[in-house]
Short mmCIF file of C-alpha atoms in Angstrom, two decimals:
data_model
loop_
_atom_site.label_atom_id
_atom_site.label_comp_id
_atom_site.label_asym_id
_atom_site.label_seq_id
_atom_site.Cartn_x
_atom_site.Cartn_y
_atom_site.Cartn_z
CA MET A 1 -15.72 11.46 -36.27
CA LEU A 2 -15.07 14.99 -37.86
CA GLU A 3 -17.84 14.28 -40.46
CA LYS A 4 -19.97 12.71 -37.80
CA ASN A 5 -20.40 15.19 -35.47
CA LEU A 6 -20.69 18.38 -37.98
CA ASN A 7 -24.52 19.10 -36.66
CA THR A 8 -25.56 22.11 -37.86
CA THR A 9 -28.67 24.33 -35.91
CA ALA A 10 -30.56 26.75 -37.18
CA ALA A 11 -28.91 29.43 -35.10
CA LEU A 12 -25.35 27.95 -36.49
CA LYS A 13 -26.61 28.40 -39.92
CA LYS A 14 -27.90 31.96 -39.41
CA LYS A 15 -24.80 32.94 -37.87
CA ILE A 16 -22.73 31.90 -40.89
CA GLY A 17 -25.14 33.73 -43.17
CA GLU A 18 -24.73 36.92 -41.45
CA LEU A 19 -20.90 36.62 -41.43
CA SER A 20 -21.26 35.58 -45.19
CA ALA A 21 -23.02 38.73 -45.77
CA GLY A 22 -21.29 40.90 -48.48
CA TYR A 23 -19.21 38.74 -49.32
CA PRO A 24 -20.47 37.43 -53.02
CA PRO A 25 -19.21 33.90 -54.04
CA GLU A 26 -16.97 34.96 -56.30
CA ALA A 27 -13.31 33.76 -55.99
CA GLU A 28 -11.63 37.11 -55.15
CA ASN A 29 -13.96 37.18 -51.89
CA LYS A 30 -12.87 33.74 -50.69
CA GLU A 31 -10.52 34.98 -48.55
CA ALA A 32 -12.35 37.32 -47.08
CA LEU A 33 -15.06 35.23 -46.42
CA ALA A 34 -12.45 32.74 -44.56
CA ARG A 35 -10.85 35.91 -42.87
CA ALA A 36 -14.65 36.73 -41.16
CA LEU A 37 -15.06 33.17 -40.35
CA TYR A 38 -11.79 32.92 -38.60
CA ASP A 39 -12.17 36.14 -36.84
CA TYR A 40 -15.39 35.30 -35.15
CA VAL A 41 -14.21 31.86 -33.93
CA ALA A 42 -11.04 33.31 -32.75
CA LYS A 43 -12.61 36.52 -30.85
CA GLU A 44 -16.06 35.19 -30.12
CA ILE A 45 -15.55 31.68 -28.60
CA ARG A 46 -13.59 31.88 -25.22
CA TYR A 47 -10.79 29.70 -25.38
CA ILE A 48 -10.23 26.97 -22.46
CA GLU A 49 -6.97 26.30 -21.42
CA VAL A 50 -7.27 22.31 -21.42
CA PRO A 51 -5.08 20.39 -23.94
CA PRO A 52 -6.65 17.70 -25.96
CA ALA A 53 -4.29 15.24 -24.36
CA GLU A 54 -5.89 15.68 -20.95
CA TYR A 55 -9.46 15.77 -22.00
CA SER A 56 -10.12 14.04 -25.34
CA TYR A 57 -9.27 14.16 -28.85
CA GLU A 58 -12.46 13.48 -30.16
CA PRO A 59 -14.43 16.35 -31.17
CA LYS A 60 -17.78 17.54 -29.73
CA PRO A 61 -20.41 18.04 -31.75
CA LEU A 62 -20.15 21.31 -33.86
CA ASP A 63 -23.60 23.02 -32.62
CA LEU A 64 -22.71 22.05 -28.71
CA ILE A 65 -19.32 24.11 -29.21
CA PHE A 66 -21.42 26.92 -31.05
CA LYS A 67 -24.09 27.14 -28.11
CA ASN A 68 -21.67 27.36 -25.42
CA LYS A 69 -19.35 30.10 -26.97
CA SER A 70 -16.23 28.27 -25.20
CA GLY A 71 -13.80 25.69 -26.01
CA ASN A 72 -10.43 24.12 -26.06
CA SER A 73 -8.12 24.43 -28.99
CA LEU A 74 -9.87 21.46 -30.44
CA ASP A 75 -13.35 22.72 -29.91
CA LYS A 76 -12.58 26.05 -31.47
CA THR A 77 -10.50 24.49 -34.43
CA TYR A 78 -13.58 22.04 -34.93
CA LEU A 79 -15.87 24.82 -35.19
CA LEU A 80 -14.07 26.91 -37.58
CA TYR A 81 -13.47 23.77 -39.81
CA GLY A 82 -17.37 22.99 -40.09
CA MET A 83 -18.19 26.34 -40.33
CA LEU A 84 -16.03 26.71 -43.27
CA LYS A 85 -17.27 23.47 -44.77
CA ILE A 86 -21.00 24.75 -44.41
CA ALA A 87 -20.00 28.22 -45.90
CA GLY A 88 -18.68 26.07 -49.03
CA PHE A 89 -15.27 25.98 -48.41
CA ASN A 90 -13.07 22.53 -48.31
CA PRO A 91 -10.79 22.67 -45.52
CA ASP A 92 -8.55 20.27 -43.95
CA PHE A 93 -8.22 18.96 -40.48
CA LEU A 94 -4.24 19.07 -39.54
CA TRP A 95 -2.78 17.62 -36.27
CA ILE A 96 0.77 18.50 -35.10
CA ARG A 97 3.29 18.05 -32.79
CA ASN A 98 4.70 21.35 -31.71
CA GLN A 99 8.60 21.89 -31.82
CA SER A 100 8.66 22.42 -27.75
CA ALA A 101 7.05 19.23 -27.56
CA GLY A 102 9.91 17.02 -29.36
CA GLU A 103 10.20 15.22 -32.26
CA LEU A 104 7.34 13.23 -33.70
CA ILE A 105 7.72 9.37 -33.67
CA SER A 106 5.73 8.08 -36.82
CA GLU A 107 6.12 5.00 -36.19
CA VAL A 108 3.74 5.25 -32.74
CA ASN A 109 0.35 4.89 -33.70
CA SER A 110 -1.00 7.46 -31.33
CA LEU A 111 -3.07 10.55 -31.36
CA GLY A 112 -1.38 11.55 -28.01
CA GLN A 113 1.65 12.43 -29.52
CA PHE A 114 -0.27 15.30 -31.54
CA THR A 115 -0.41 18.80 -29.29
CA THR A 116 -2.18 21.01 -31.75
CA PRO A 117 -4.98 21.00 -34.16
CA LEU A 118 -4.91 23.32 -37.45
CA VAL A 119 -7.04 24.25 -40.50
CA VAL A 120 -5.75 24.02 -43.78
CA LEU A 121 -7.20 25.72 -46.26
CA LYS A 122 -6.30 26.15 -49.81
CA LEU A 123 -7.82 28.74 -52.09
CA PRO A 124 -7.21 29.72 -55.73
CA ALA A 125 -4.41 32.12 -56.29
CA SER A 126 -3.41 34.16 -59.54
CA GLY A 127 -1.07 31.97 -61.91
CA GLY A 128 -3.61 28.88 -61.62
CA ASN A 129 -1.96 27.89 -58.14
CA ASP A 130 -3.47 27.42 -55.00
CA GLN A 131 -2.63 29.35 -51.97
CA ILE A 132 -2.62 27.52 -48.80
CA PHE A 133 -3.70 28.89 -45.60
CA TYR A 134 -2.64 27.58 -41.75
CA LEU A 135 -5.10 28.80 -39.53
CA ASN A 136 -4.83 28.47 -35.78
CA PRO A 137 -8.06 29.77 -34.19
CA SER A 138 -7.39 29.07 -30.74
CA PHE A 139 -5.77 32.46 -29.51
CA ASP A 140 -7.47 35.86 -30.33
CA THR A 141 -3.91 37.57 -30.35
CA VAL A 142 -2.87 34.94 -33.87
CA PRO A 143 -3.80 36.88 -36.90
CA PHE A 144 -5.24 34.91 -39.89
CA ASN A 145 -2.87 32.67 -41.48
CA ASN A 146 0.05 33.23 -39.07
CA LEU A 147 1.88 30.51 -37.53
CA LEU A 148 3.15 30.70 -34.12
CA SER A 149 7.08 29.62 -34.10
CA ALA A 150 6.57 26.57 -32.12
CA TYR A 151 4.35 25.48 -34.86
CA GLN A 152 6.63 26.16 -38.12
CA GLY A 153 8.50 23.13 -39.29
CA ALA A 154 6.30 20.80 -37.28
CA SER A 155 5.29 17.47 -38.29
CA GLY A 156 1.89 16.28 -38.31
CA PHE A 157 -0.76 14.16 -40.17
CA LEU A 158 -3.12 15.96 -42.60
CA ILE A 159 -6.98 14.63 -42.37
CA SER A 160 -7.77 15.28 -46.25
CA ARG A 161 -10.81 13.36 -47.65
CA ASN A 162 -9.84 9.52 -47.05
CA THR A 163 -6.33 10.09 -46.90
CA VAL A 164 -3.85 11.16 -43.74
CA PRO A 165 -0.44 12.33 -45.21
CA ALA A 166 2.29 12.70 -43.08
CA VAL A 167 3.26 16.65 -43.63
CA LYS A 168 5.17 19.37 -42.10
CA THR A 169 4.11 23.24 -41.58
CA PRO A 170 6.08 25.57 -43.22
CA LEU A 171 8.06 27.98 -42.08
CA ASN A 172 7.37 32.01 -42.16
CA GLU A 173 9.15 33.72 -44.82
CA ALA A 174 11.25 36.72 -43.43
CA GLY A 175 8.71 39.14 -44.03
CA GLN A 176 6.49 37.69 -42.09
CA GLU A 177 8.37 37.34 -39.05
CA ALA A 178 9.42 40.76 -39.15
CA ILE A 179 9.50 44.45 -37.05
CA GLN A 180 9.62 47.61 -39.48
CA ASN A 181 10.43 50.78 -37.43
CA ASP A 182 9.74 53.92 -39.28
CA PHE A 183 11.26 57.14 -37.54
CA GLU A 184 10.14 60.67 -38.58
CA MET A 185 12.37 63.70 -36.68
CA THR A 186 11.46 67.32 -36.47
CA LEU A 187 14.19 69.89 -35.34
CA GLN A 188 12.13 72.59 -33.38
CA PRO A 189 13.20 76.28 -33.25
CA ASP A 190 14.09 75.70 -29.45
CA SER A 191 16.56 73.12 -30.32
CA ARG A 192 14.32 70.46 -29.13
CA LEU A 193 14.26 67.11 -31.23
CA VAL A 194 10.84 65.64 -31.66
CA VAL A 195 10.76 62.04 -32.63
CA LYS A 196 7.74 59.95 -33.88
CA LYS A 197 8.38 56.20 -34.36
CA THR A 198 5.95 53.98 -35.72
CA SER A 199 6.54 49.96 -35.87
CA ARG A 200 4.69 47.51 -38.06
CA LEU A 201 5.10 44.06 -36.60
CA SER A 202 4.32 40.69 -38.20
CA GLY A 203 4.76 37.21 -37.36
CA GLU A 204 5.85 36.35 -33.51
CA SER A 205 6.06 39.85 -32.25
CA ALA A 206 2.94 41.04 -33.55
CA THR A 207 1.06 38.02 -31.76
CA GLN A 208 3.35 38.98 -28.60
CA LEU A 209 2.66 42.87 -28.75
CA ARG A 210 -1.53 42.03 -29.17
CA ASP A 211 -0.82 40.11 -25.82
CA TYR A 212 -0.97 43.68 -24.17
CA LYS A 213 -4.70 43.87 -24.83
#
């Protein structure tokens, strides 16, 4: 079904072309282009909070999602998956059961166990190794390649070119889940102390702060 519903209209091709402008096909620009496509889906396609378990695990046609400019987690994730493929990437589709939903029972053959779709993207990195990106475009508060805590260490199945291996999502490294505070303090002639605080947030704390928007 992932392949069957990859319908592409002239309007969708035009949008992908617009987003791809300025990103030549060289390897070092691959991540920048992937970020541009991710940002478009995350920010411009309105999220509808209806889980696949309450609607359908079958993806809608790609062009219909793009035309509607709205969708649930499956719709938005599938749109990103399709746009990446059309732009020349080789993404994989990942279904996981998030940590808050309990353990995945691998002996039970049911898509109904899965709560969350993600896109997995491998890109060449220095040293000859691939860098793996886990993309969750459902929420516009989640930055590129940032897994929410409930999606880290989660079990799932990767739909990857005729194979469906069982996988577990990675845990973020310490630097990806951090709050760094810098303080600049100036003692004024009248004895007042002026303090400037600058915070740099990553991971879950960054996502929570973005909710204020």
